[in-house]
Short mmCIF file of N, CA and C in Angstrom, two decimals:
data_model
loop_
_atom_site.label_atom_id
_atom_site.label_comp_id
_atom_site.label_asym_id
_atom_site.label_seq_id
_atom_site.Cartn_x
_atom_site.Cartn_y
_atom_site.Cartn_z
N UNK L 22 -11.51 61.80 24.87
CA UNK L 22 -12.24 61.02 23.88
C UNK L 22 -11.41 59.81 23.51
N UNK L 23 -12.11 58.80 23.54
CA UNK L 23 -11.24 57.51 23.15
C UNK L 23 -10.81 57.86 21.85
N UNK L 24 -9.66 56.77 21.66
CA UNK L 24 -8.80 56.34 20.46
C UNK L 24 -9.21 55.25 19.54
N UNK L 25 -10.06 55.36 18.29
CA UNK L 25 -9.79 53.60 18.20
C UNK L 25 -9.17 53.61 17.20
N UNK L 26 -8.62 52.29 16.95
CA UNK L 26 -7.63 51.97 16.13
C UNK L 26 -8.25 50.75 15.08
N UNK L 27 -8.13 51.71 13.87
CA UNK L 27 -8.91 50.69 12.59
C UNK L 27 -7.60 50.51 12.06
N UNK L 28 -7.91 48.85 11.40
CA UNK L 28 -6.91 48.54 10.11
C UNK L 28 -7.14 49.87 9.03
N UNK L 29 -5.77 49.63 8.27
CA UNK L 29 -5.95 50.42 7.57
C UNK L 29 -4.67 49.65 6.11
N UNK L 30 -5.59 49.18 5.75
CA UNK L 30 -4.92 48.50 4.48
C UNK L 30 -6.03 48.75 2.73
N UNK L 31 -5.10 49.34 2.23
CA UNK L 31 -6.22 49.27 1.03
C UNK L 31 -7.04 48.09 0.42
N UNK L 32 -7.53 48.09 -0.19
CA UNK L 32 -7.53 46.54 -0.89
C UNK L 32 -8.04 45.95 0.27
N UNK L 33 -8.18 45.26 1.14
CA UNK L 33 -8.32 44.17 2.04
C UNK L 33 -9.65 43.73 2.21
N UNK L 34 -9.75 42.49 2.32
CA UNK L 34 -10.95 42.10 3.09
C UNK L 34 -11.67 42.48 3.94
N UNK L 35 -12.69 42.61 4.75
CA UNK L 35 -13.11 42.99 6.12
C UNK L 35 -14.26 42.14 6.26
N UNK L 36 -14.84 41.84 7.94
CA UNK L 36 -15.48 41.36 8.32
C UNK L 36 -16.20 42.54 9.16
N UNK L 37 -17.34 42.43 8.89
CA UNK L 37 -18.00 43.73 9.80
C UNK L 37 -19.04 43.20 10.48
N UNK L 38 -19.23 43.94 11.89
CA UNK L 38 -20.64 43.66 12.65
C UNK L 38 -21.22 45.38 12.65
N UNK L 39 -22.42 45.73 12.76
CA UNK L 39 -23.47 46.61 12.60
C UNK L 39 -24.21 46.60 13.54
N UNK L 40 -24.75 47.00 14.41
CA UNK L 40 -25.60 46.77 15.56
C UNK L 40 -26.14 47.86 15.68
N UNK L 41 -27.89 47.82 15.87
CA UNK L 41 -28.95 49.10 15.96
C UNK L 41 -28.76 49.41 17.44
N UNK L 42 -29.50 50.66 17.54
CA UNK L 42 -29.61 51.14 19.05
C UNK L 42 -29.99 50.30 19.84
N UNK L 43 -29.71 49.79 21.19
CA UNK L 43 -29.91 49.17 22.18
C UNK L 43 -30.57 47.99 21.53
N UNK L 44 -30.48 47.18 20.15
CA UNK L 44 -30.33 46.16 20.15
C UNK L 44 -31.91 46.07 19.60
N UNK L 45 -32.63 46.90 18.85
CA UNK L 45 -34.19 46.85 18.90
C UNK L 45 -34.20 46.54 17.74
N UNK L 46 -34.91 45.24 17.10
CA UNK L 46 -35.23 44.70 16.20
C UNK L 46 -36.03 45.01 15.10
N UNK L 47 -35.06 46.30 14.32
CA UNK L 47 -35.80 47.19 13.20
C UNK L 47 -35.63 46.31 12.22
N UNK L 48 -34.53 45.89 11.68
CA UNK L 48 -34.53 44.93 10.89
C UNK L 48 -35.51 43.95 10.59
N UNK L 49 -35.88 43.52 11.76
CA UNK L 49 -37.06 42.07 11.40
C UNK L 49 -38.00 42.04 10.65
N UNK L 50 -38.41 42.93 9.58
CA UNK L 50 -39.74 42.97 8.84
C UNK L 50 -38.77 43.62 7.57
N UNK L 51 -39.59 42.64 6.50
CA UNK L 51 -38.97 42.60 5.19
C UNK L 51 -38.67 44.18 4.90
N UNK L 52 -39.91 45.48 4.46
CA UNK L 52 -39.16 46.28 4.45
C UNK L 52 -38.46 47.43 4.94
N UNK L 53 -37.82 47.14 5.88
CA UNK L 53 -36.47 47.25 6.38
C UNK L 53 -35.25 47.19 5.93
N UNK L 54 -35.66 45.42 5.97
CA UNK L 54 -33.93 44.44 5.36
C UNK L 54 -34.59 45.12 3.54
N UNK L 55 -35.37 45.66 3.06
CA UNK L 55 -35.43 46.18 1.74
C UNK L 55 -34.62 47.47 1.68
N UNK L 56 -35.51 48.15 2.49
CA UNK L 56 -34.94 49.43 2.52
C UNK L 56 -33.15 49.85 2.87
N UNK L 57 -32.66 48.92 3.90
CA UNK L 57 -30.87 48.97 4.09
C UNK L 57 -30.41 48.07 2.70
N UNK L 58 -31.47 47.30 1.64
CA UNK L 58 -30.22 46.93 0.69
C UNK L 58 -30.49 47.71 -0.64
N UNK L 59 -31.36 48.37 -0.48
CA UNK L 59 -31.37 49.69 -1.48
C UNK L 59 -30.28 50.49 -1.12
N UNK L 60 -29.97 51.16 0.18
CA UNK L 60 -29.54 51.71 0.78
C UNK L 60 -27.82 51.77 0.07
N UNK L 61 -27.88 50.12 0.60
CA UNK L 61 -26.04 49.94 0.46
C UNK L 61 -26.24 49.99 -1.10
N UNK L 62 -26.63 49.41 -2.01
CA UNK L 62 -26.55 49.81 -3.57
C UNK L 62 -26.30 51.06 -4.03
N UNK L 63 -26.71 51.90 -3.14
CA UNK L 63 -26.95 53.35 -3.94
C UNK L 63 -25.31 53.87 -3.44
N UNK L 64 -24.84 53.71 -2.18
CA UNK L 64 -24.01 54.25 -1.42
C UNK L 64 -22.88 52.97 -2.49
N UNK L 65 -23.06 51.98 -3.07
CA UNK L 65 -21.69 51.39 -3.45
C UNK L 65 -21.63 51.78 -4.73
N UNK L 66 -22.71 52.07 -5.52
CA UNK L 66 -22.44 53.25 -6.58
C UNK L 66 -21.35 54.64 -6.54
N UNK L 67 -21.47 54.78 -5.55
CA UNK L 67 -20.11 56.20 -5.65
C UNK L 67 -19.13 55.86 -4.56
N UNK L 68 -19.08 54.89 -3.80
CA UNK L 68 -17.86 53.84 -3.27
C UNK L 68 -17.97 52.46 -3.42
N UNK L 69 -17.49 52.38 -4.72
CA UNK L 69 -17.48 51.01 -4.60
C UNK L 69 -16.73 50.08 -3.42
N UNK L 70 -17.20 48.87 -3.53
CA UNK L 70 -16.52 47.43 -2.92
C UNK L 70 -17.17 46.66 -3.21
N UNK L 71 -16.28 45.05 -3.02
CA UNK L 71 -17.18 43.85 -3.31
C UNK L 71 -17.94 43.43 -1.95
N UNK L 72 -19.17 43.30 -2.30
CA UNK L 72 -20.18 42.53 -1.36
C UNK L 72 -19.49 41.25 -0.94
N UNK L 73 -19.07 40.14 -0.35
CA UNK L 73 -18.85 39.26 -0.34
C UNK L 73 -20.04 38.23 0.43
N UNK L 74 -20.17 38.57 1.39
CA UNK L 74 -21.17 37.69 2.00
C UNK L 74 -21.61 38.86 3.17
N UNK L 75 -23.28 38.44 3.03
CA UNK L 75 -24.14 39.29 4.36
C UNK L 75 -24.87 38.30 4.85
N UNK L 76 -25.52 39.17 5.89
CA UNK L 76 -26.68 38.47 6.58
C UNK L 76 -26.94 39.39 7.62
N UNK L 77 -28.18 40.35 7.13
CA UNK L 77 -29.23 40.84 8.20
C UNK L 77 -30.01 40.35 8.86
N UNK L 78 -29.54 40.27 10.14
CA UNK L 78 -30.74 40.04 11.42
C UNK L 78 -31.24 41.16 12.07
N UNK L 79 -32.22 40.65 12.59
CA UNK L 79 -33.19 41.75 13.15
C UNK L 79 -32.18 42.88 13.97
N UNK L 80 -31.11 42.56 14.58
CA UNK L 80 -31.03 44.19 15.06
C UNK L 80 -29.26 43.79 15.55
N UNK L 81 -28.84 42.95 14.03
CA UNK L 81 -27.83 43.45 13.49
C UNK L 81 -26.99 43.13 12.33
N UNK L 82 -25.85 43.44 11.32
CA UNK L 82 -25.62 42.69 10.22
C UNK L 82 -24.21 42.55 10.44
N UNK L 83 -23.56 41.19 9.54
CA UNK L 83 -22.38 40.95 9.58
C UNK L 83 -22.72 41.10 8.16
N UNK L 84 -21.19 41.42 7.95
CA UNK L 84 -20.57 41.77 6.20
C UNK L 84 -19.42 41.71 6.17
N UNK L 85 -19.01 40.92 4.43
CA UNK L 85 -17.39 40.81 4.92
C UNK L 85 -17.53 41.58 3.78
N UNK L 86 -16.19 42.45 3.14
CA UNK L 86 -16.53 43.22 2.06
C UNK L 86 -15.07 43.41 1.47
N UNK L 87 -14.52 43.53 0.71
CA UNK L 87 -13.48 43.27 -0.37
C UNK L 87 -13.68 45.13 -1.02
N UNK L 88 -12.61 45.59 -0.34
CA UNK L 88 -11.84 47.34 -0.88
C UNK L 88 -11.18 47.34 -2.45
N UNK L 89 -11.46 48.48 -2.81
CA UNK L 89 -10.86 48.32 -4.07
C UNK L 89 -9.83 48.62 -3.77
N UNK L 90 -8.46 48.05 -4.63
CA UNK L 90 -7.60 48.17 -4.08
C UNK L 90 -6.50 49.65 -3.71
N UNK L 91 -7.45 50.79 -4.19
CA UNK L 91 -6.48 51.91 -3.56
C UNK L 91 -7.23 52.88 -2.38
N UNK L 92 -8.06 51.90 -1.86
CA UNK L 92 -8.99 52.41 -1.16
C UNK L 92 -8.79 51.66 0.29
N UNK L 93 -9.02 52.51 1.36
CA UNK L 93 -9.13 51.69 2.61
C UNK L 93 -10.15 52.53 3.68
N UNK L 94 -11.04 53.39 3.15
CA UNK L 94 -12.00 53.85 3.68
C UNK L 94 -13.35 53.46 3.89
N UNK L 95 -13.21 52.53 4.63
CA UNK L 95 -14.72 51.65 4.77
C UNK L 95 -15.75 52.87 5.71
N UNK L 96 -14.53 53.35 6.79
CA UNK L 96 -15.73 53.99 7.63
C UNK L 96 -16.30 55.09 7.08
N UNK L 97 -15.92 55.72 6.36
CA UNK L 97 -17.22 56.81 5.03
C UNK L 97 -18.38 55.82 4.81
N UNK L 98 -17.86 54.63 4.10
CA UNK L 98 -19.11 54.27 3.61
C UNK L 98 -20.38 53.83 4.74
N UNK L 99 -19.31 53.43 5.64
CA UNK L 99 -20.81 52.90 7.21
C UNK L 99 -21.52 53.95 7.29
N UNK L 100 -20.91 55.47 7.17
CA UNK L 100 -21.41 56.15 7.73
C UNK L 100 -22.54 56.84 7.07
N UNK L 101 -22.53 56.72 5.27
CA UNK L 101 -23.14 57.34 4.53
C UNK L 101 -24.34 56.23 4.21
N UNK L 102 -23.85 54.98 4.64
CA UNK L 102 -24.93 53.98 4.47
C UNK L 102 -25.82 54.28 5.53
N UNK L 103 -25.42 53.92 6.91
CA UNK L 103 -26.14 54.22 8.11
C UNK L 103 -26.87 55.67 8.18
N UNK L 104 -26.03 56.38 7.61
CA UNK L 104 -27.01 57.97 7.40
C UNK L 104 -28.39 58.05 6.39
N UNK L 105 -27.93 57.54 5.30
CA UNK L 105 -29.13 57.03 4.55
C UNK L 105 -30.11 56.32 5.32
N UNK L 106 -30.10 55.33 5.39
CA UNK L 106 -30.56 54.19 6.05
C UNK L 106 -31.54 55.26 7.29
N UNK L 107 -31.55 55.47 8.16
CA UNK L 107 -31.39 56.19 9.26
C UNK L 107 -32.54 57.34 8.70
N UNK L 108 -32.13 58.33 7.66
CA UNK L 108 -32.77 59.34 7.13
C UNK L 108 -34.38 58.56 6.76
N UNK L 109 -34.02 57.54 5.41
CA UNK L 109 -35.36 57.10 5.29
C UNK L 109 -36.40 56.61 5.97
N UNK L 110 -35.16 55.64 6.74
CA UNK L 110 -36.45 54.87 7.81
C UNK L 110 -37.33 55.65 8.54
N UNK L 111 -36.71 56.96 8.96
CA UNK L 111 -37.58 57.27 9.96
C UNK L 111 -38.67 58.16 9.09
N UNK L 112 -38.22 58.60 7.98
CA UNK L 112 -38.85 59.32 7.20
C UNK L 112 -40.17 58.58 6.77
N UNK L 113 -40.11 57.42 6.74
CA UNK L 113 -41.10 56.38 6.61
C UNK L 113 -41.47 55.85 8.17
N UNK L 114 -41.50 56.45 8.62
CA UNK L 114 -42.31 56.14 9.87
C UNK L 114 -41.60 55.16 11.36
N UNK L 115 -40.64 54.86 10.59
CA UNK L 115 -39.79 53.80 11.44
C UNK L 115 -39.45 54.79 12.61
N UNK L 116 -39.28 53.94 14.11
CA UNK L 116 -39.17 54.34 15.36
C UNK L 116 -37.47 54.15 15.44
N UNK L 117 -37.36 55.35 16.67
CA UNK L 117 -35.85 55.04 17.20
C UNK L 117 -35.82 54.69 18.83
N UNK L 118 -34.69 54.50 19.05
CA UNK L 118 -34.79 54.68 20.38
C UNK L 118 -33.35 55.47 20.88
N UNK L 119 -33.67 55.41 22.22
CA UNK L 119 -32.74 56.04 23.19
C UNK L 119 -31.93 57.40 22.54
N UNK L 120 -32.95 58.64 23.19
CA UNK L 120 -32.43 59.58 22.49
C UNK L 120 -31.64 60.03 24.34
N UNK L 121 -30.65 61.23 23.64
CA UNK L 121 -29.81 61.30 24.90
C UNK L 121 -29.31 62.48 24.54
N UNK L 122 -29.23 63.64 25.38
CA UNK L 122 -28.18 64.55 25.41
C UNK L 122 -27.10 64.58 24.30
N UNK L 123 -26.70 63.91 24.76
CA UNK L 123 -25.30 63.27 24.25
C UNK L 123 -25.54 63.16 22.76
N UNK L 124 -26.71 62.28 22.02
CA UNK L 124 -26.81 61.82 20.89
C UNK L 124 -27.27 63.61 20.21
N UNK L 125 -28.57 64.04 20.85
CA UNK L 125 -28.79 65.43 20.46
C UNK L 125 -27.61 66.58 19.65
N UNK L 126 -26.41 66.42 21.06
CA UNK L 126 -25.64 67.37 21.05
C UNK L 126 -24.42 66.71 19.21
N UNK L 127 -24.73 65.54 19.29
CA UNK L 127 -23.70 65.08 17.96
C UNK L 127 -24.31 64.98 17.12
N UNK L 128 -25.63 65.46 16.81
CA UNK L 128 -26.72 65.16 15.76
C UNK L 128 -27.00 63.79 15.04
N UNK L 129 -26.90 63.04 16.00
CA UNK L 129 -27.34 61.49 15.93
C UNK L 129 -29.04 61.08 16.30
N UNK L 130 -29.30 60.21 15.43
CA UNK L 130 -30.44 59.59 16.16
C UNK L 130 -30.04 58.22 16.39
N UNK L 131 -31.62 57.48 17.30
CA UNK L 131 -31.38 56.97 17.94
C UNK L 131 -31.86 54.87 16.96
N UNK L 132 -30.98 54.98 15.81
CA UNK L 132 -31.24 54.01 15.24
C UNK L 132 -30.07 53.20 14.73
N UNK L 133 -28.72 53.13 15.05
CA UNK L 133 -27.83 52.30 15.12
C UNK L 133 -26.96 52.92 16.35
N UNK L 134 -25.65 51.75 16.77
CA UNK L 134 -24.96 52.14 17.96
C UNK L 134 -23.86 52.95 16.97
N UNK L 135 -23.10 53.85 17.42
CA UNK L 135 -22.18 54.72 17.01
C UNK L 135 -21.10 54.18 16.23
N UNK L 136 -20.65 52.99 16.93
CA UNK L 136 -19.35 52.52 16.21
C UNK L 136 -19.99 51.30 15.69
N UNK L 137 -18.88 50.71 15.11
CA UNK L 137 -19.09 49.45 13.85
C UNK L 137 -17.91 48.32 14.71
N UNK L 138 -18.21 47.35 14.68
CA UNK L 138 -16.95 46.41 14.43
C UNK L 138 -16.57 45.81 13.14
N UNK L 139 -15.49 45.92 13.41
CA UNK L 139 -14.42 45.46 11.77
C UNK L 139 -13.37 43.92 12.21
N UNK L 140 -12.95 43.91 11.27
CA UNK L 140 -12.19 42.81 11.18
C UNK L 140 -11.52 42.49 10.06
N UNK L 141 -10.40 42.61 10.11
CA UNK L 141 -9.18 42.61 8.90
C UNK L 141 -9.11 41.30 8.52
N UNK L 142 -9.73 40.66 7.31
CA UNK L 142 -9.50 39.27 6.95
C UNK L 142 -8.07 38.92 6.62
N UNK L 143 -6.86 38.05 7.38
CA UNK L 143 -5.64 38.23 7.01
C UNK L 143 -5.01 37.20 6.20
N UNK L 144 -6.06 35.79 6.12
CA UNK L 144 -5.70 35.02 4.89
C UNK L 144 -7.09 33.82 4.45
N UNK L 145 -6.89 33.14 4.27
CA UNK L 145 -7.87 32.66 3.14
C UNK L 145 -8.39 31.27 4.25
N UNK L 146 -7.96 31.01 5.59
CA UNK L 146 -8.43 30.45 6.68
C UNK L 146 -9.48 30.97 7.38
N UNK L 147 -9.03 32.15 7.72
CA UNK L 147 -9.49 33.51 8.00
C UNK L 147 -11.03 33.80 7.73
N UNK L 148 -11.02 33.79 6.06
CA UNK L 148 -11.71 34.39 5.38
C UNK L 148 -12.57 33.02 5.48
N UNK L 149 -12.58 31.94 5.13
CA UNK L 149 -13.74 30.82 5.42
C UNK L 149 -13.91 31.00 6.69
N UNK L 150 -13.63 31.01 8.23
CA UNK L 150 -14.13 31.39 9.52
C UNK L 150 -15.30 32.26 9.47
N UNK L 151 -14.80 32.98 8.86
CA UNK L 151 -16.03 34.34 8.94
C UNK L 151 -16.77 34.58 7.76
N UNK L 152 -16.78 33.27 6.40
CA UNK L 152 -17.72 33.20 5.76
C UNK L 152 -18.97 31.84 6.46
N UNK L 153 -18.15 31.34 7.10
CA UNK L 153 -18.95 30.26 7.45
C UNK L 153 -19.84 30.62 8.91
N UNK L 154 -18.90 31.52 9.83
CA UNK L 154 -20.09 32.81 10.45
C UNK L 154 -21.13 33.07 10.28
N UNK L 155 -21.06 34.02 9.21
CA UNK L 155 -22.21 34.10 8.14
C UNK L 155 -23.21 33.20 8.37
N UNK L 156 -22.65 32.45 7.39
CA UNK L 156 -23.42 31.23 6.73
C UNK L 156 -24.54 30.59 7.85
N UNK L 157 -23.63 30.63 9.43
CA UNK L 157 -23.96 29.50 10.52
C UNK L 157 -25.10 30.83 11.28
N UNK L 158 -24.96 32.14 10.90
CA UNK L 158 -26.16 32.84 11.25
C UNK L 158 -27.49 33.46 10.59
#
């Protein structure tokens, strides 16, 4: 089983990418992008962080997000967001795709890709690059 290797700094900035299963454009209809920002509200109620800048597209989101500072557990929260997220949608009728052995056997469905990309914001250059990211998507 691969290794991956997350920052791990409390407190820190991050830049995140999110990407749905094979790229299928659940996002694109308002509620959706409603339903994932209910989603993250409820989930930053019992982990907090600062929002800093988003932007949902159809079938994926960047987020940069600001840890409190004795905290460096972002990947709980992807996971409890994306689990939410994931639970309702389909509960409301929303489609998945690409179911697989594989996904079965880990009790996954088939409505985001497994892992997340991150990105350790490391100074205030940095941090305008990937607000202006954002901004430019």
């Amino acid at each position: 089983m691969p290794q991956y290797r997350r920052a791990d700094i409390p407190g820190a900035c991050y830049f995140f990418t999110v990407v749905t299963n094979f790229r299928q454009p659940i996002l694109g209809d308002e509620p959706a992008v409603k339903l994932f920002r209910e989603c993250l509200q409820v989930i930053m109620q019992d982990y907090p962080f600062s929002l800093d800048a988003m932007v949902i597209l159809p079938d994926h989101i960047h987020t940069l997000w600001t840890l409190p500072t004795d905290d460096m557990d972002f990947s709980t929260r992807w996971r409890l967001i994306k689990g939410r997220f994931t639970h309702l949608y389909l509960s409301r009728g929303g489609c998945e795709s690409g179911d697989s052995p594989s996904r079965r056997d880990h009790w996954e469905r088939g409505v985001w890709q497994r892992r997340f990309w991150e990105h350790w914001i490391r100074d205030e250059d940095d941090l305008h690059r990937h607000m202006d990211y954002i901004h430019y998507n």
